Structure formats: C-alpha cells, structure tokens
Amino acid sequence: MTETVLLVGGGGREHAIARALADDCSLYACASNRNPGIRRLADGLETVEETDADGIAAFATEVDADLAVIGPESALEAGVADALDDAGVYAFGPREAEARLETDKAYQRRFMREADVPGCPDFEVFDDMDAACAYIDEYDGDLAVKPAGLTGGKGVKVIGDQVTAEEAKTYLRESGYDRVVLEERLVGEEFTVQAFVADGEFRATPAVQDHKRAYEGDEGPNTGGMGSYSDTGPSLPFMEDGDYEAALDVLDAVVDALPDYKGVLYGQFMLTATGPKVVEFNARFGDPEAMNTLPVLETPFIDVLTAARDGDALPELEFSGEATVCKYAVPDGYPTDPDGGARIAVDEESVGDALLYYASVDEREDGIYTTTSRSFAVVGRGDSIAAAEAEADAALSAAGDRVRIRHDIGKPELLEKRTEHMAELRE
C-alpha cells in the first residue's frame, strides 16, 4: 500500500526531504511559501504558516496522511508534532516537550548536565543582563553569548572571535532577551552528525561541516549556513580515528535520556584538542546538512519513517560512498540587509549532474522571488570532495544575478587550512 506523507516546511531542507520521498509515496506539503521544487514533487501544496499547528493537522486529515515529516524548528516549537500525533497522524519530529532540546538553550545545557551527557561546556544561565555582564567581567577566558530561544542561527556572539567583551555586554543590554546562556568559548573545528531516532534507538549519518560565515575566508557575520561538505566515509579530513565515534557516544547518551524522542537529532560539535564538545543540538535536519546527507542515502527514507511509526527496528543505513559539496546562493546583502522580494532567474538546465534545491523563495505567477533568507543551493557529488566541489561550482551558472555565493566551500585551500588548524591545536 502506498503511504501518504505530509511534509511541513518550504525551504531547501524540505526540498531535499521531498526529493528523498517523492518516488516512494504519495507526497503532500504545506508551508508559508510556494517552493517550486517541492510543488513539482508533491501531489498537493497548501499555503499554511509552519506554526499553525491546528491548520497543519487539519490539512493532514484532509489528505488522509499516514505520517508526517516536520522540517523547520519553528513548527516543532509551536507543537505541530503534538497536534499531528493527537490527530492520529504519526509525526516524525519531536513533540514540543522534547523539542526543547533545541528551542530552549538553557534547558539544553541543564539537561546535558543532569543526564551526564558527554561534551558539555562550562555554562551559566542568566535572566538578569546586569548579572550576565558581571559574569563576563569575572570569567577567566572567552565566552559564547547565546539567547536561550530560537534565533535562526544568527543570535550567538562569541567573545574573542566576533566581538570584544565590551561589545558583548552592550549586545546583552540592548538585546531585550529574557534569558541568555553564557558558556565557555570552544576552539577547534565544527562538524555535525545527524541521526534518525525512534523508540530509544538511532541510526547515524555521515559527518558534515557547515560554513556559517557570510563571506569567503570565513569572514563576516554568521548566517543560517552558506554551504557544507561531506566526505566519502562517515568522517571528515580534519578528524582522527575515534572522533566520529565520540560524537555518536554523545547522541547515544541523549537518546538514552529522552526515550520518547522521535525524529531527527542533530548534534553540532566542536572538535577541540581534547575531543568533541557540544555546541548545540537541533531537533530536526540541518539546512544545508540535509542536502549533503539525503542525496547519498541509499536506504529508502520512507523505510525509516514507516519503521519509526510502526515500532519496528530502524533499518541499518546504507550510503553511496560519494562526497558532497553544497553551495548556497543568497540574496544580495544577506544576512544583514538582504534584498528580499527580488525576482530572480534560475537556469535549471545549466546545473548538469549537480542537484538544485530551492529554499526560501516564493513562486508567483510571473516568476520566482527571493525572501530575506537563502534562495537556493546546488549540490555536487563525486568520488572525492574535490570532484564534488568541481561539480557544484560548475552548476553555479544557474545562479544568475542578484544573488551571492561563497565559492570557497569545499576548495582544497580551505580544507587544508582546517586540517592544519586541528593539527596545531592537537600539538
């Protein structure tokens, strides 16, 4: 029997999910924007705000969905998984209580400390910004300043990297945040591991390295992610034997401590001189990391979903063994002053063997328009990171005007820089 699946969300991550599912089910989607890539793959696309839990549950019932996949964190925070589960539609995504692992950074750190999850940095939580500023003055070392709630990946300020201590204190006083987490600055190389979780077990996917900085050479403000790469195996070039396994030990401890968790568990790690530390957890696929992982997943994603729903053992995951490189095209001025509402031309025929994923764009009668977030991505695959990067870079002629790209993602020079950085830290 063909499964009917509802996909919640209209970004690049959700386009990747849609492509992984469309051939194996009857797919419906709902989002606040009309993503042309998802529209073509889905049997129906409904315009619904991702935070409208009741509206999404009603649409799921209307299309007689057997299960649902929730893409964005805003939907998880709004209790969309709860509403779907309560309506009799299995949601592959954590309920609001478990999603706090992402949506409340203060809860996240306290959970790690209480559950003895490895890799937790030193931290303190403040709801008094004057007290937080005093802690900055007293702390022996640099700190990361994190709003407790969701900020789309752009609210964190790191002393000694992005801001000075005085600038961090000004940020706190002017921010209007109710609660903040101050934690030790982690120095090393970041990577992420995403896992599928259900019924107290998980299956992990290869490590990915995202690039948060807006400009080439890791310059500029943080973004939602300008692109990412993965290697032919589960690890990355700057990682040593045991580093990936240490990250899996962290995920294992989280799953043990949250037996009701279901969906995707995303661990963002900093590989330090003493091993992986946890930067944060997300309760859904990463964007862009979903676009590295799903195209090389050979196990049908629908089999993961149905096993989770039916209480069966999750299938062992098989991957193609290809490296991937993802590069995003973003509106001019992104992220500080993005050129939203601009009509863009995307030459889909020019991407060659690469994959094109539409993200935060809106399809109208007269064309495709940017929003204030990332527009679309291309993903190259190959038998090495270099080959995947060449395929992705060649596909970027699809970008046209009014968008900007970080071309250095996946380039040998940047990979060597990061490998050398880790070697120096380990010495």
Coordinates of N, CA, C and O in Angstrom, one line a residue, residues 322-406:
E322 N 29.7 8.5 -1.8 CA 30.2 9.7 -2.5 C 30.4 10.9 -1.5 O 29.7 11.0 -0.5
A323 N 31.3 11.7 -1.9 CA 31.5 13.0 -1.2 C 30.5 14.0 -1.7 O 30.0 13.8 -2.9
T324 N 30.1 15.0 -0.9 CA 29.2 16.0 -1.4 C 29.7 17.4 -1.0 O 30.3 17.6 0.0
V325 N 29.3 18.4 -1.9 CA 29.6 19.8 -1.6 C 28.3 20.6 -1.9 O 27.8 20.5 -3.1
C326 N 27.9 21.3 -1.0 CA 26.7 22.2 -1.1 C 27.1 23.6 -1.1 O 27.9 24.0 -0.2
K327 N 26.6 24.4 -2.0 CA 26.9 25.9 -2.0 C 25.5 26.6 -2.2 O 24.8 26.3 -3.1
Y328 N 25.3 27.6 -1.3 CA 24.1 28.3 -1.3 C 24.2 29.6 -2.1 O 25.3 30.3 -2.1
A329 N 23.2 30.0 -2.9 CA 23.0 31.3 -3.5 C 22.1 32.1 -2.6 O 21.0 31.6 -2.3
V330 N 22.5 33.3 -2.1 CA 21.7 34.0 -1.1 C 21.4 35.4 -1.7 O 22.2 35.9 -2.6
P331 N 20.4 36.1 -1.3 CA 20.1 37.5 -1.8 C 21.3 38.4 -1.5 O 21.9 38.3 -0.5
D332 N 21.5 39.3 -2.4 CA 22.5 40.4 -2.2 C 22.2 41.0 -0.8 O 21.0 41.3 -0.5
G333 N 23.2 41.3 0.0 CA 23.0 41.9 1.3 C 22.8 41.0 2.4 O 22.8 41.4 3.6
Y334 N 22.6 39.7 2.1 CA 22.3 38.7 3.2 C 23.6 38.5 4.0 O 24.6 38.5 3.5
P335 N 23.5 38.4 5.4 CA 22.3 38.3 6.2 C 21.8 39.7 6.8 O 20.8 39.7 7.4
T336 N 22.6 40.7 6.7 CA 22.3 41.9 7.5 C 21.3 42.8 6.8 O 20.4 43.4 7.5
D337 N 21.3 42.9 5.5 CA 20.3 43.7 4.8 C 20.0 43.1 3.5 O 20.3 43.5 2.4
P338 N 19.3 41.9 3.5 CA 19.0 41.1 2.3 C 18.0 41.8 1.4 O 17.1 42.5 1.8
D339 N 18.3 41.6 0.1 CA 17.4 42.1 -0.9 C 16.2 41.2 -1.2 O 16.2 40.4 -2.1
G340 N 15.3 41.3 -0.3 CA 14.1 40.4 -0.4 C 13.1 41.0 -1.4 O 13.1 42.2 -1.7
G341 N 12.3 40.1 -2.0 CA 11.3 40.5 -2.9 C 11.8 40.7 -4.3 O 11.2 41.3 -5.2
A342 N 13.1 40.3 -4.6 CA 13.7 40.5 -5.9 C 13.3 39.3 -6.8 O 13.4 38.1 -6.4
R343 N 13.0 39.5 -8.0 CA 12.7 38.4 -9.0 C 14.1 37.9 -9.5 O 14.9 38.7 -9.9
I344 N 14.2 36.6 -9.5 CA 15.5 36.0 -9.9 C 15.2 35.0 -11.0 O 14.1 34.4 -11.1
A345 N 16.2 34.8 -11.9 CA 16.1 33.8 -12.9 C 17.1 32.6 -12.5 O 18.2 32.9 -12.2
V346 N 16.5 31.4 -12.5 CA 17.3 30.3 -12.2 C 17.3 29.3 -13.4 O 16.3 28.8 -13.8
D347 N 18.5 29.2 -14.1 CA 18.6 28.3 -15.2 C 18.8 26.9 -14.8 O 19.9 26.4 -14.6
E348 N 17.7 26.1 -14.6 CA 17.8 24.8 -14.1 C 18.6 23.9 -15.0 O 19.2 22.9 -14.6
E349 N 18.6 24.1 -16.3 CA 19.2 23.2 -17.3 C 20.7 23.3 -17.2 O 21.5 22.4 -17.6
S350 N 21.2 24.4 -16.5 CA 22.7 24.6 -16.5 C 23.4 23.9 -15.4 O 24.6 23.9 -15.3
V351 N 22.6 23.2 -14.5 CA 23.3 22.6 -13.3 C 24.0 21.3 -13.6 O 24.7 20.8 -12.8
G352 N 23.8 20.7 -14.8 CA 24.4 19.5 -15.2 C 24.1 18.3 -14.3 O 22.9 18.1 -14.0
D353 N 25.1 17.6 -13.8 CA 24.8 16.5 -12.9 C 24.6 16.8 -11.5 O 24.3 16.0 -10.6
A354 N 24.8 18.1 -11.1 CA 24.5 18.6 -9.8 C 23.0 18.6 -9.5 O 22.2 18.5 -10.4
L355 N 22.7 18.7 -8.2 CA 21.3 18.8 -7.7 C 21.0 20.2 -7.4 O 21.8 20.9 -6.8
L356 N 19.8 20.7 -7.7 CA 19.4 22.0 -7.4 C 18.3 21.9 -6.4 O 17.3 21.2 -6.6
Y357 N 18.4 22.7 -5.3 CA 17.4 22.7 -4.2 C 16.9 24.1 -4.0 O 17.7 25.0 -3.7
Y358 N 15.7 24.4 -4.2 CA 15.1 25.7 -3.9 C 14.9 25.8 -2.4 O 14.6 24.8 -1.8
A359 N 15.1 27.0 -1.9 CA 15.0 27.2 -0.5 C 14.0 28.3 -0.2 O 12.8 28.2 -0.5
S360 N 14.4 29.4 0.4 CA 13.5 30.5 0.8 C 13.2 31.4 -0.4 O 13.6 32.5 -0.4
V361 N 12.4 30.9 -1.3 CA 11.9 31.6 -2.4 C 10.4 31.5 -2.5 O 9.8 30.6 -1.9
D362 N 9.8 32.3 -3.2 CA 8.3 32.3 -3.4 C 8.0 32.3 -4.9 O 8.4 33.2 -5.6
E363 N 7.3 31.2 -5.3 CA 6.9 31.1 -6.7 C 5.6 31.8 -6.9 O 4.6 31.5 -6.3
R364 N 5.6 32.8 -7.8 CA 4.4 33.6 -8.2 C 4.1 33.3 -9.6 O 4.8 32.7 -10.3
E365 N 3.0 33.9 -10.1 CA 2.6 33.7 -11.5 C 3.6 34.2 -12.5 O 3.8 33.6 -13.6
D366 N 4.3 35.2 -12.1 CA 5.3 35.8 -13.1 C 6.7 35.4 -12.8 O 7.6 36.0 -13.4
G367 N 7.0 34.5 -11.9 CA 8.4 34.0 -11.7 C 8.7 33.7 -10.2 O 7.8 33.6 -9.4
I368 N 10.0 33.6 -9.9 CA 10.5 33.2 -8.6 C 11.1 34.4 -7.9 O 11.9 35.2 -8.5
Y369 N 10.7 34.7 -6.7 CA 11.1 35.8 -5.9 C 11.9 35.4 -4.7 O 11.5 34.4 -4.0
T370 N 12.9 36.2 -4.3 CA 13.6 36.0 -3.1 C 12.8 36.4 -1.9 O 11.9 37.2 -2.0
T371 N 13.1 35.8 -0.7 CA 12.7 36.3 0.5 C 13.9 37.0 1.2 O 14.8 37.4 0.5
T372 N 13.9 37.1 2.5 CA 15.1 37.7 3.1 C 16.0 36.6 3.6 O 17.0 37.0 4.3
S373 N 15.8 35.4 3.2 CA 16.8 34.3 3.6 C 17.4 33.7 2.4 O 17.2 34.2 1.3
R374 N 18.0 32.5 2.5 CA 18.8 31.9 1.5 C 17.9 31.4 0.3 O 16.8 30.9 0.6
S375 N 18.3 31.6 -0.9 CA 17.4 31.4 -2.1 C 17.4 30.0 -2.6 O 16.4 29.4 -2.7
F376 N 18.6 29.4 -3.0 CA 18.7 28.1 -3.5 C 20.1 27.6 -3.3 O 21.0 28.3 -3.1
A377 N 20.2 26.2 -3.4 CA 21.5 25.6 -3.3 C 21.8 24.7 -4.4 O 20.8 24.1 -5.0
V378 N 23.1 24.4 -4.7 CA 23.5 23.3 -5.6 C 24.3 22.4 -4.8 O 25.1 22.8 -4.0
V379 N 24.2 21.1 -5.2 CA 25.0 20.0 -4.5 C 25.7 19.2 -5.6 O 25.0 18.7 -6.5
G380 N 27.0 19.1 -5.4 CA 27.8 18.3 -6.3 C 28.1 17.0 -5.5 O 28.3 17.0 -4.3
R381 N 28.2 15.9 -6.3 CA 28.6 14.6 -5.7 C 29.8 14.1 -6.5 O 30.0 14.3 -7.7
G382 N 30.7 13.3 -5.8 CA 31.8 12.7 -6.5 C 32.6 11.8 -5.7 O 32.3 11.5 -4.5
D383 N 33.6 11.2 -6.3 CA 34.4 10.2 -5.5 C 35.5 10.8 -4.6 O 36.3 10.2 -4.0
S384 N 35.4 12.2 -4.5 CA 36.3 12.9 -3.6 C 35.6 14.2 -3.4 O 34.7 14.7 -4.1
I385 N 36.0 14.9 -2.3 CA 35.5 16.3 -2.1 C 35.8 17.2 -3.2 O 35.0 18.0 -3.6
A386 N 37.0 17.0 -3.8 CA 37.4 17.9 -4.9 C 36.5 17.7 -6.1 O 36.1 18.7 -6.8
A387 N 36.2 16.5 -6.4 CA 35.3 16.2 -7.5 C 33.9 16.7 -7.3 O 33.3 17.3 -8.2
A388 N 33.4 16.6 -6.0 CA 32.1 17.1 -5.7 C 32.1 18.6 -5.8 O 31.1 19.2 -6.3
E389 N 33.2 19.2 -5.3 CA 33.2 20.7 -5.4 C 33.3 21.2 -6.8 O 32.6 22.2 -7.1
A390 N 34.0 20.5 -7.7 CA 34.0 21.0 -9.1 C 32.7 20.9 -9.7 O 32.3 21.8 -10.5
E391 N 31.9 19.8 -9.4 CA 30.6 19.7 -10.0 C 29.6 20.8 -9.4 O 28.9 21.4 -10.2
A392 N 29.7 21.1 -8.1 CA 28.9 22.1 -7.6 C 29.3 23.5 -8.1 O 28.4 24.3 -8.5
D393 N 30.5 23.8 -8.3 CA 31.0 25.1 -8.7 C 30.5 25.3 -10.2 O 30.1 26.4 -10.6
A394 N 30.6 24.2 -11.0 CA 30.2 24.3 -12.4 C 28.7 24.6 -12.5 O 28.3 25.2 -13.5
A395 N 27.9 24.1 -11.5 CA 26.5 24.3 -11.6 C 26.0 25.7 -11.2 O 24.9 26.1 -11.4
L396 N 27.0 26.5 -10.7 CA 26.5 27.8 -10.2 C 26.3 28.8 -11.2 O 25.8 30.0 -10.9
S397 N 26.5 28.5 -12.5 CA 26.0 29.4 -13.6 C 24.5 29.5 -13.5 O 23.9 30.5 -14.1
A398 N 23.8 28.6 -12.8 CA 22.4 28.7 -12.7 C 22.0 29.9 -11.8 O 20.8 30.3 -11.8
A399 N 22.9 30.5 -11.1 CA 22.6 31.5 -10.1 C 22.0 32.7 -10.7 O 21.1 33.4 -10.1
G400 N 22.5 33.2 -11.8 CA 22.1 34.5 -12.3 C 22.5 35.7 -11.5 O 23.5 35.6 -10.8
D401 N 21.7 36.8 -11.6 CA 22.1 38.0 -10.9 C 21.3 38.1 -9.6 O 20.4 37.3 -9.3
R402 N 21.7 39.1 -8.8 CA 21.1 39.5 -7.6 C 21.2 38.5 -6.5 O 20.5 38.5 -5.5
V403 N 22.2 37.6 -6.6 CA 22.5 36.6 -5.5 C 24.0 36.5 -5.3 O 24.8 36.9 -6.2
R404 N 24.4 36.0 -4.2 CA 25.8 35.9 -3.8 C 26.1 34.5 -3.3 O 25.3 33.9 -2.8
I405 N 27.4 34.1 -3.6 CA 27.8 32.7 -3.3 C 29.1 32.7 -2.6 O 30.0 33.5 -2.9
R406 N 29.3 31.8 -1.7 CA 30.7 31.5 -1.1 C 31.3 30.4 -2.0 O 31.0 29.2 -1.8

